[in-house]
CSV table of N, CA and C and ligand atoms in Angstrom, one decimal:
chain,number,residue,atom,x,y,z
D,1,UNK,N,21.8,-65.6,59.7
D,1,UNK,CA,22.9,-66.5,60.2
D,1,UNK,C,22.3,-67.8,60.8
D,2,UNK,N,23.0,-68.8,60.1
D,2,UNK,CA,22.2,-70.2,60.8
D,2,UNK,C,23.6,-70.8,61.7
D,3,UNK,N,22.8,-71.6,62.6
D,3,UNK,CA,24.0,-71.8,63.4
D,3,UNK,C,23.6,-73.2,63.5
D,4,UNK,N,24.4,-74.2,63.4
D,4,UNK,CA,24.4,-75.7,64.2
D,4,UNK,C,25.3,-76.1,65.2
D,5,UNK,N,24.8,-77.0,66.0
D,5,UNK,CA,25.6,-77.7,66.6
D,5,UNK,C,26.1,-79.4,66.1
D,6,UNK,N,27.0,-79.9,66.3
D,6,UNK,CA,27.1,-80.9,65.8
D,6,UNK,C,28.0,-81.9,66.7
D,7,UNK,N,27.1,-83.0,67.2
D,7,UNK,CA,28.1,-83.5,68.1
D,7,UNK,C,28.9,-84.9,68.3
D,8,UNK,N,29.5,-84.8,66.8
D,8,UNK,CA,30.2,-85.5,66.3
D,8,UNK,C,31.2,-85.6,64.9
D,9,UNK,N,32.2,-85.8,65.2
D,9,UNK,CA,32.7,-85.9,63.5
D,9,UNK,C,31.7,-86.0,62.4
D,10,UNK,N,31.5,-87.4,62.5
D,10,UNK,CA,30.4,-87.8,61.8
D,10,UNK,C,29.6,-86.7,60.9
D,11,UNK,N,28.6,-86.6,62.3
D,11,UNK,CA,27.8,-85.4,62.0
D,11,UNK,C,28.4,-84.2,61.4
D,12,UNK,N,29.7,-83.8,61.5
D,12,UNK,CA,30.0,-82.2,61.0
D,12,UNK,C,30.3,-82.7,59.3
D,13,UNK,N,31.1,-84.1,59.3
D,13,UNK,CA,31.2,-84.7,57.8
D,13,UNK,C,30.0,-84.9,56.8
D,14,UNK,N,28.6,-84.9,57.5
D,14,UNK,CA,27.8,-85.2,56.6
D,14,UNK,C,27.2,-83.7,56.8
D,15,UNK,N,27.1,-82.4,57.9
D,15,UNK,CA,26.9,-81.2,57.4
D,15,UNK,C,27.5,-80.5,56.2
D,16,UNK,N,28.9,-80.8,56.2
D,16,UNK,CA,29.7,-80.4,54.7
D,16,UNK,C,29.1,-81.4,53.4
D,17,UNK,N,28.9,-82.8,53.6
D,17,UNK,CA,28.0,-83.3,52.5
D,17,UNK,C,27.1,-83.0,52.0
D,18,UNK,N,25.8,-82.6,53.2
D,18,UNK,CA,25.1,-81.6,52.6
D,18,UNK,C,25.4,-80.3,51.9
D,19,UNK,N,26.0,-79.5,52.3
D,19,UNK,CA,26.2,-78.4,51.9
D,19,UNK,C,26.4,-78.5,50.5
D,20,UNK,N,26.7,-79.6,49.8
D,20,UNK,CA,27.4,-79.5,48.5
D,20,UNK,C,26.3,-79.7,47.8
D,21,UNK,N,24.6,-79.4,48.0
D,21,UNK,CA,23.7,-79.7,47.2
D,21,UNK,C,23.4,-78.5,46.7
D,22,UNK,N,23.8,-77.3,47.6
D,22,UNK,CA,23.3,-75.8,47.2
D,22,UNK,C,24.6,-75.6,45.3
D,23,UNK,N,24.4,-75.0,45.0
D,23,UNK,CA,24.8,-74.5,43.7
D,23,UNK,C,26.5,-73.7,44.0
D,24,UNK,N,27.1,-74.5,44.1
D,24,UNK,CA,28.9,-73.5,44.4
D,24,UNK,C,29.6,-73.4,43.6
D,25,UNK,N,29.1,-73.7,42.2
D,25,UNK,CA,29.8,-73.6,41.1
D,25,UNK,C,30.7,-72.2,41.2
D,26,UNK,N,31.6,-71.7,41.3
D,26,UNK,CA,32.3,-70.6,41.5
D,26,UNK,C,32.6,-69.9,42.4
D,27,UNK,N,32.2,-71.0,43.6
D,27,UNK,CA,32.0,-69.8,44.6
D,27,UNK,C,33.3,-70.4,45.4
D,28,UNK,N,33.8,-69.8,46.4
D,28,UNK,CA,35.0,-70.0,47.5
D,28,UNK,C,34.3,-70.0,48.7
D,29,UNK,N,34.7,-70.9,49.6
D,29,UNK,CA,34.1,-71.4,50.8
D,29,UNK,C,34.8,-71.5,52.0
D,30,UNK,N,34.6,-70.2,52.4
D,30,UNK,CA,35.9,-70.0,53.4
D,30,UNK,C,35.5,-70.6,55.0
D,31,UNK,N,36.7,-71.7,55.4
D,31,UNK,CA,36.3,-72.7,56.6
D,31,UNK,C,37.2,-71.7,57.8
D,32,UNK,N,36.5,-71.1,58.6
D,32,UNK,CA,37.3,-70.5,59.6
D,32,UNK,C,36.9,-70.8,61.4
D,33,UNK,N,38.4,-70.4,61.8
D,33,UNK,CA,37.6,-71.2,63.3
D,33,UNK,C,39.6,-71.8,63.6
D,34,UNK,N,39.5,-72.4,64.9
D,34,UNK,CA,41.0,-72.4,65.5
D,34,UNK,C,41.4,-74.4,65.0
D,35,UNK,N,42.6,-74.2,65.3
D,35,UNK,CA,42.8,-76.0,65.3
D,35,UNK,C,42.2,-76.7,65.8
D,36,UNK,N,41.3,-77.8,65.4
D,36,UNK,CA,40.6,-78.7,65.7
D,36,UNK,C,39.0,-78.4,65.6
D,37,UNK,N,38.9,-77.1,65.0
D,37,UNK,CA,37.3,-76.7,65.4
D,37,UNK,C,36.7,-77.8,64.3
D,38,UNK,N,37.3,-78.4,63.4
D,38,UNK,CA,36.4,-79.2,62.6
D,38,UNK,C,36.2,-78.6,60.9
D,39,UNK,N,37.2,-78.0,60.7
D,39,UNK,CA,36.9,-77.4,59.4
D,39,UNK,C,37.6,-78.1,58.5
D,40,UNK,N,38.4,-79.5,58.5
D,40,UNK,CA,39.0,-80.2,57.6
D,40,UNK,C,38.3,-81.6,57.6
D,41,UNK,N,37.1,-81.4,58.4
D,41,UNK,CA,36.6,-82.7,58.8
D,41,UNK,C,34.8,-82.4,57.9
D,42,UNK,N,34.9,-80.9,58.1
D,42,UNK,CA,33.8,-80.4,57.3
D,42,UNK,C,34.3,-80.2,55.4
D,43,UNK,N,35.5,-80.1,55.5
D,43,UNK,CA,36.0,-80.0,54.3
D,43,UNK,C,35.7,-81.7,53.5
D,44,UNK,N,36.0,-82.5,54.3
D,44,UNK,CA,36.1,-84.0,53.6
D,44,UNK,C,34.4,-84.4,53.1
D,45,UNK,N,33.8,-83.6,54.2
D,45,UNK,CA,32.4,-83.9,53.8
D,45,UNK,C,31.9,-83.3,52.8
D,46,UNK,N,32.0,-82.4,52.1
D,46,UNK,CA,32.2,-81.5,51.4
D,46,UNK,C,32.5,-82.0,50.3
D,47,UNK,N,33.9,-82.4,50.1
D,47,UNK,CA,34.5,-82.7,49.0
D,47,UNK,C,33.8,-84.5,48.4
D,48,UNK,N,33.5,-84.8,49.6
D,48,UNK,CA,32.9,-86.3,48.8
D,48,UNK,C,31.0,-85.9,48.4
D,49,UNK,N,30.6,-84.9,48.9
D,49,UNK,CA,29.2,-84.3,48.3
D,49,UNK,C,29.5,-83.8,46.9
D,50,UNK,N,30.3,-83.3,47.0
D,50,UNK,CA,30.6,-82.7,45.5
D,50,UNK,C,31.5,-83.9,44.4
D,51,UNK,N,31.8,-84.9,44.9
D,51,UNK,CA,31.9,-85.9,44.1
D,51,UNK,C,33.9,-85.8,43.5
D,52,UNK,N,34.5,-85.2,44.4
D,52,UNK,CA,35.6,-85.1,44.0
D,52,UNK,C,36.5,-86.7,44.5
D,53,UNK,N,37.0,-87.4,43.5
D,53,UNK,CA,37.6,-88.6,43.5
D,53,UNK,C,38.8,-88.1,44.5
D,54,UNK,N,38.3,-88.8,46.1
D,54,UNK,CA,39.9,-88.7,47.2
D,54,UNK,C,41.2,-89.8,46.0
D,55,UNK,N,42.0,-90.1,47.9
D,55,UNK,CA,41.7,-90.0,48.8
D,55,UNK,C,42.1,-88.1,49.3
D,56,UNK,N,41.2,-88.0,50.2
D,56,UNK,CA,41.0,-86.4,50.3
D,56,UNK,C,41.9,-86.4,51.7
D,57,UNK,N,43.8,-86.3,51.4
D,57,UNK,CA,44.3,-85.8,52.0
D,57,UNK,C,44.3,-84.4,52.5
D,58,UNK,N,45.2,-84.4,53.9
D,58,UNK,CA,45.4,-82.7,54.3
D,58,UNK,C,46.2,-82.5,52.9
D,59,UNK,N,45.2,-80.7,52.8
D,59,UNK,CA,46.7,-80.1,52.1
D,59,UNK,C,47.7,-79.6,52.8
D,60,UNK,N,47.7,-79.7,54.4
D,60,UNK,CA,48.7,-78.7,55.3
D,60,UNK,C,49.6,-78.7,54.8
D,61,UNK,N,50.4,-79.8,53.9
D,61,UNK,CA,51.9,-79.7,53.7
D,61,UNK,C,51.6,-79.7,52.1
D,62,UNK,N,50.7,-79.6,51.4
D,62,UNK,CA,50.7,-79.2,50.0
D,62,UNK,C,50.3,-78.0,49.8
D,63,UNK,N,49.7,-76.9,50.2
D,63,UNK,CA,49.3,-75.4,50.2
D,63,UNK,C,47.8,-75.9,49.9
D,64,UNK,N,47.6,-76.3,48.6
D,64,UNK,CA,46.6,-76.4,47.5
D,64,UNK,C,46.5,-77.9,47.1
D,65,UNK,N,45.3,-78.6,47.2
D,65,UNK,CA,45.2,-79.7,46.2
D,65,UNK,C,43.8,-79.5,45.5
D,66,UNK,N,44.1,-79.8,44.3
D,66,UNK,CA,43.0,-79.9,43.2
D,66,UNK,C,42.7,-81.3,43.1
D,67,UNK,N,41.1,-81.6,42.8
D,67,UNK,CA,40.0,-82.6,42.6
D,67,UNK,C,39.3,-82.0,41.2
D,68,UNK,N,39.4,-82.4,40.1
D,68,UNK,CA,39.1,-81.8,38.9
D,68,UNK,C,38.7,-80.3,39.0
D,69,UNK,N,37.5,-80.4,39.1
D,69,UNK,CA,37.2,-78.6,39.3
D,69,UNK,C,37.3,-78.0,41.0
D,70,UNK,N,37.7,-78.7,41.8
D,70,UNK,CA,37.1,-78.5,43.3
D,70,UNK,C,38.9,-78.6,44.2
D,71,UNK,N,39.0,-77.2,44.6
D,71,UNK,CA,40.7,-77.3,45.3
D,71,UNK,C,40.1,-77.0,46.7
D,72,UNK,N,41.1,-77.3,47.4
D,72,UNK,CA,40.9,-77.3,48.6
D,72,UNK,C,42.2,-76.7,49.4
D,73,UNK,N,42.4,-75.7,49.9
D,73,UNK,CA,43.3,-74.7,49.9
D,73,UNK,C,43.6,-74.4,51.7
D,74,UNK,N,44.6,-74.8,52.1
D,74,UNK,CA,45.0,-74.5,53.6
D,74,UNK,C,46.0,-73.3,53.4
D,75,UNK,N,45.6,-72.6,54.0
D,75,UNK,CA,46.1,-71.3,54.3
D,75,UNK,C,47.4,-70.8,55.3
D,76,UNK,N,47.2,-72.1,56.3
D,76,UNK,CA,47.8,-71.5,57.5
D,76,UNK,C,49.3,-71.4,57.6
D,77,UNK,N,49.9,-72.0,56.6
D,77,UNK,CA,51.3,-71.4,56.7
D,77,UNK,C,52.0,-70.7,55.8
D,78,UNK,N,50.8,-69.8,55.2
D,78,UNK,CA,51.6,-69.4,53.7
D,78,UNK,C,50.7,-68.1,53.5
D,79,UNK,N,51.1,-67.5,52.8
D,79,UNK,CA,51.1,-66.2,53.0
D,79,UNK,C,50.1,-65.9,51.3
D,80,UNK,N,49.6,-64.8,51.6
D,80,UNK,CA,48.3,-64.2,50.3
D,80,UNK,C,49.4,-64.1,49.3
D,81,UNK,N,50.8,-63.6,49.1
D,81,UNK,CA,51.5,-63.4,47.8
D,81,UNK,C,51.7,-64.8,47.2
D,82,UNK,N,52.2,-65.9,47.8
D,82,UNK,CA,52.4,-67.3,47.6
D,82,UNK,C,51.0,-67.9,46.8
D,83,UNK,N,49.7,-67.6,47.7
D,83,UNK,CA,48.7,-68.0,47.1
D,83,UNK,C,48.7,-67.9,45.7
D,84,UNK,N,48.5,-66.5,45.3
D,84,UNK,CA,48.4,-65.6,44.2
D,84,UNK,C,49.6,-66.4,43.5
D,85,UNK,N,50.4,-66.6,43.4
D,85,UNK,CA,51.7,-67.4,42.8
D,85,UNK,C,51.1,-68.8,42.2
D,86,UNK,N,50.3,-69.3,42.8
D,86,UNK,CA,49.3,-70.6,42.4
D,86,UNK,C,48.6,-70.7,41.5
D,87,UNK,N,47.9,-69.3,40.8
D,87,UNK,CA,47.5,-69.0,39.8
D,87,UNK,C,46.1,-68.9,40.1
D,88,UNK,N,45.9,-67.7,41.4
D,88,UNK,CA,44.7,-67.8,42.7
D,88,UNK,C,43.3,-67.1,41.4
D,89,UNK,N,44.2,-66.1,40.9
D,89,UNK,CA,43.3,-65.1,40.4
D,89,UNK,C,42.1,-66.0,38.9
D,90,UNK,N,43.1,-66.6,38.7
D,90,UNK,CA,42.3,-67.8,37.5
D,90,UNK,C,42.0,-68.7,37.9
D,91,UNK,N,42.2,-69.2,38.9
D,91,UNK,CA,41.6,-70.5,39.3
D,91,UNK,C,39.9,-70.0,40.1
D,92,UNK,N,40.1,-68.7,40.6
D,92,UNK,CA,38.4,-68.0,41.4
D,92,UNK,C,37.7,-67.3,40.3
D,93,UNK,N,38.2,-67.3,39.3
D,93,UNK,CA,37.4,-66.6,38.5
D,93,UNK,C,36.9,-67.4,37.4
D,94,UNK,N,36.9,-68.9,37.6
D,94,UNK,CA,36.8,-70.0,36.7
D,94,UNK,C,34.9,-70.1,37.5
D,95,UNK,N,33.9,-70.0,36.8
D,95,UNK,CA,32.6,-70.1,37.1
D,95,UNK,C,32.7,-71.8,37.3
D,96,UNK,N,33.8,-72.7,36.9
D,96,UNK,CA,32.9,-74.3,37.3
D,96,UNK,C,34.1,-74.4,38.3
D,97,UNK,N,34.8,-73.7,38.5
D,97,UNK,CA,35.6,-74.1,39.7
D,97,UNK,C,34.9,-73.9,41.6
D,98,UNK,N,35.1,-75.1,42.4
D,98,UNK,CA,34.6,-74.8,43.8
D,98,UNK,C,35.8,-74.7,44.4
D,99,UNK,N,36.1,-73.4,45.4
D,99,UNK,CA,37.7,-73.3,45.9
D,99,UNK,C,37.1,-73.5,47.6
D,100,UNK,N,38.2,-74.5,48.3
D,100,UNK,CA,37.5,-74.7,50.4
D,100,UNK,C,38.6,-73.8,50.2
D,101,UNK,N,38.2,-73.1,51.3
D,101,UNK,CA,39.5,-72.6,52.4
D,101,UNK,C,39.7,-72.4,53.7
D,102,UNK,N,40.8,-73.4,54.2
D,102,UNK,CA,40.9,-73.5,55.7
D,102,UNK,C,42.2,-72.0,55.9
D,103,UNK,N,41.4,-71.6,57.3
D,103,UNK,CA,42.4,-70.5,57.4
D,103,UNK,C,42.0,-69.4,56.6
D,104,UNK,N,41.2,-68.6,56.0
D,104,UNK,CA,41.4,-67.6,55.2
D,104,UNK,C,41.6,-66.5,55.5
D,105,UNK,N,41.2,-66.4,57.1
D,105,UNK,CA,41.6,-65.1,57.4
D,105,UNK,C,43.1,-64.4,57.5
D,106,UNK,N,44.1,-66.1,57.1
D,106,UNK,CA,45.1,-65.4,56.9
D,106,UNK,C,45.7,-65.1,55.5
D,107,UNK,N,44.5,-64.9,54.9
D,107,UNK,CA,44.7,-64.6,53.1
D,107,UNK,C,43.8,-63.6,52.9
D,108,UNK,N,43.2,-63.0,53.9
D,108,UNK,CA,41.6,-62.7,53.8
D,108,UNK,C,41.9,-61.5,52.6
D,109,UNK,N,42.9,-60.5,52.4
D,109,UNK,CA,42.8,-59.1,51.2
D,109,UNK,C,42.7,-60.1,50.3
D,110,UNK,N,43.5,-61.3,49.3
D,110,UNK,CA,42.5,-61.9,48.4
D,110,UNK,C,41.6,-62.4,48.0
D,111,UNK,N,40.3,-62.4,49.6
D,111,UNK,CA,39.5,-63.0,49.2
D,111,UNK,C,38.3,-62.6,48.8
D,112,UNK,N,37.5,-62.5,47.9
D,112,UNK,CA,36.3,-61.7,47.3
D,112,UNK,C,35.1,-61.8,48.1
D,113,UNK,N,35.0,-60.5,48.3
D,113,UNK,CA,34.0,-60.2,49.2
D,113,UNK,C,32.5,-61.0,48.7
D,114,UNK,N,32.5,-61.6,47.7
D,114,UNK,CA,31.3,-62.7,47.5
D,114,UNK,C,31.5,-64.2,48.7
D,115,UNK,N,32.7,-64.4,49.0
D,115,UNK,CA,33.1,-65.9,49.3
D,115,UNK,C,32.1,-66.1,50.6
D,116,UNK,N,31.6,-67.2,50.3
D,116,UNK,CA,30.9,-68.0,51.6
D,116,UNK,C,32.1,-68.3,52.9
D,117,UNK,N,31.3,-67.6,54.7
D,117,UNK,CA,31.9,-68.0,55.0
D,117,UNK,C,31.1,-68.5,56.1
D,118,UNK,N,31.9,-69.9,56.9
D,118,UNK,CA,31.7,-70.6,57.6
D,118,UNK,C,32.5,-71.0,59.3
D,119,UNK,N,31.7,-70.3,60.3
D,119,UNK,CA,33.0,-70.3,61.2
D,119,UNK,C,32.6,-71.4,62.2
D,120,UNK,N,33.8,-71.8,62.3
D,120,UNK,CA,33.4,-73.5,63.2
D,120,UNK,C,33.8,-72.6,64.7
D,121,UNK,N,34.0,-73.9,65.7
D,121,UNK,CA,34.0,-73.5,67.2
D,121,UNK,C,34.1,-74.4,68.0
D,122,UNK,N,35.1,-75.0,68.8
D,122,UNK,CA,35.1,-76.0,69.6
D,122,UNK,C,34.2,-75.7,71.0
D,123,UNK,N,33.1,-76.5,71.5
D,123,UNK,CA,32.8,-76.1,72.4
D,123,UNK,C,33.1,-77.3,73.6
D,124,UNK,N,33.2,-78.7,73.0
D,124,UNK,CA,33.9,-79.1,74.2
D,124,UNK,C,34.1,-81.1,73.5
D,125,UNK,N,34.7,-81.9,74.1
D,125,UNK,CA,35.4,-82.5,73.0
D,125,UNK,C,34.9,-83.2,71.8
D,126,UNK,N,33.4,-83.5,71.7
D,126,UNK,CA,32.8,-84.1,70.6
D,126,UNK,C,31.5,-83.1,70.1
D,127,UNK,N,31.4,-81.8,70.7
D,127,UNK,CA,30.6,-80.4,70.7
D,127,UNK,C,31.5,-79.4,69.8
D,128,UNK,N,30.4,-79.0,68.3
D,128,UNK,CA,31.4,-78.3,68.0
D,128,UNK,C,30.1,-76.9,66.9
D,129,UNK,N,30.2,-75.7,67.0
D,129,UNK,CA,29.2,-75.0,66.2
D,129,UNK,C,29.9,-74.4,65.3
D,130,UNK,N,28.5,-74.4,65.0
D,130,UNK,CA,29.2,-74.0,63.1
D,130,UNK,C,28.4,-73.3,62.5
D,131,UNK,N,29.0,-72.2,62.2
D,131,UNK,CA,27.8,-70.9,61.6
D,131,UNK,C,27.9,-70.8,60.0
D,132,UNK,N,26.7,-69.8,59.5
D,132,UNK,CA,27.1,-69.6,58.5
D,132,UNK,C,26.7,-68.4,58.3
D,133,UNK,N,27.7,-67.5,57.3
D,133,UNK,CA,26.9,-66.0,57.2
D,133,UNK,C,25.5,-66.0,56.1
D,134,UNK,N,25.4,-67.1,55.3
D,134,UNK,CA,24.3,-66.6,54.3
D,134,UNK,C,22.9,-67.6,54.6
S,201,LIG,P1,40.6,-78.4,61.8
S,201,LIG,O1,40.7,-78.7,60.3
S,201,LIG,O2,39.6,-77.3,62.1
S,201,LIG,O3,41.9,-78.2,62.5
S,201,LIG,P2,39.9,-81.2,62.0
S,201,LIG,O4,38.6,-81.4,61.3
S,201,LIG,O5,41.1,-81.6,61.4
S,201,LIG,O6,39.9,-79.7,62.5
S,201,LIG,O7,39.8,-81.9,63.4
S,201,LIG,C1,38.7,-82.0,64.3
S,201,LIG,C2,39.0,-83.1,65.3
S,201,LIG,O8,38.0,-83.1,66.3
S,201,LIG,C3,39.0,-84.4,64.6
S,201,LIG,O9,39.9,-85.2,65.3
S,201,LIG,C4,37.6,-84.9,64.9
S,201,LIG,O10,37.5,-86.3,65.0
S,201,LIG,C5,37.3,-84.3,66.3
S,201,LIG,N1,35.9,-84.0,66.5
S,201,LIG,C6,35.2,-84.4,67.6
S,201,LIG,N2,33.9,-83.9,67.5
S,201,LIG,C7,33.8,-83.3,66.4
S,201,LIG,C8,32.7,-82.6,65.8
S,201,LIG,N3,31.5,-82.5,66.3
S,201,LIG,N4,32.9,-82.0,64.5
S,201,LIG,C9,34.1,-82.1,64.0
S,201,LIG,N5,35.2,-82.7,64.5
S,201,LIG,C10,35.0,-83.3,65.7
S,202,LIG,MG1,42.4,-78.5,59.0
């Protein structure tokens, strides 16, 4: 388990930048942690490391937005059957596809026990840690 601290947007934006150098071709990258811990801010970093053409709105009010192979998936107001309605099961089983997910523990029965996960944590207003299980 690696843990960082990061004490700044900034900084948690270019931790998700980095991250996008490891190999995620297929993998789901689940962003967990409460409102504001930083997991849409680590998602943006993320998505511009992996080269997905923004602008990289919230999906809060879209469920799901796709960047050619790379979706980015907010969870928090919608339920695991809805997901699955999105076409969850072929979109994670696509080896060039990279799936973020904010929220997942409220989707967590579809999520495959392979998925990378990442738990943020507010610790105080520009302090924020961020773990990872692998
Ligand atoms: P979430 O998606 O988890 O709800 P966001 O990334 O949308 O969180 O929001 C995090 C907020 O906290 C942003 O307003 C960001 O500017 C601020 N912030 C302050 N310090 C940090 C930090 N170290 N890491 C990430 N965000 C931070
Ligand atoms: Mg968010």
């Amino acid at each position: 388990m690696k843990k960082i601290i990061t004490a700044s947007a900034e900084e948690t934006n270019k931790l998700g930048k980095d991250f996008a150098k490891k190999n995620l071709g297929g993998k789901i990258i689940c962003l967990e942690g409460d409102l504001g811990a930083g997991k849409t801010t680590f998602a943006q970093g993320l998505l511009a490391g992996l080269g997905a053409r923004g602008p990289y709105t919230s999906p809060t009010f879209l469920i799901m937005k796709k960047y050619q192979n790379v979706y980015h998936l907010d969870a928090y107001r919608v339920d695991a059957e809805s997901v699955l309605d999105l076409g969850w099961e072929e979109i994670i089983t696509d080896e060039n596809n990279i799936i973020i997910v904010e929220w997942p523990e409220r989707i967590r029965k579809i999520i495959p026990t392979k998925a990378i996960w990442i738990k943020f944590k507010w610790i105080e207003k520009n302090k924020r840690s961020i773990s990872f299980n692998n």
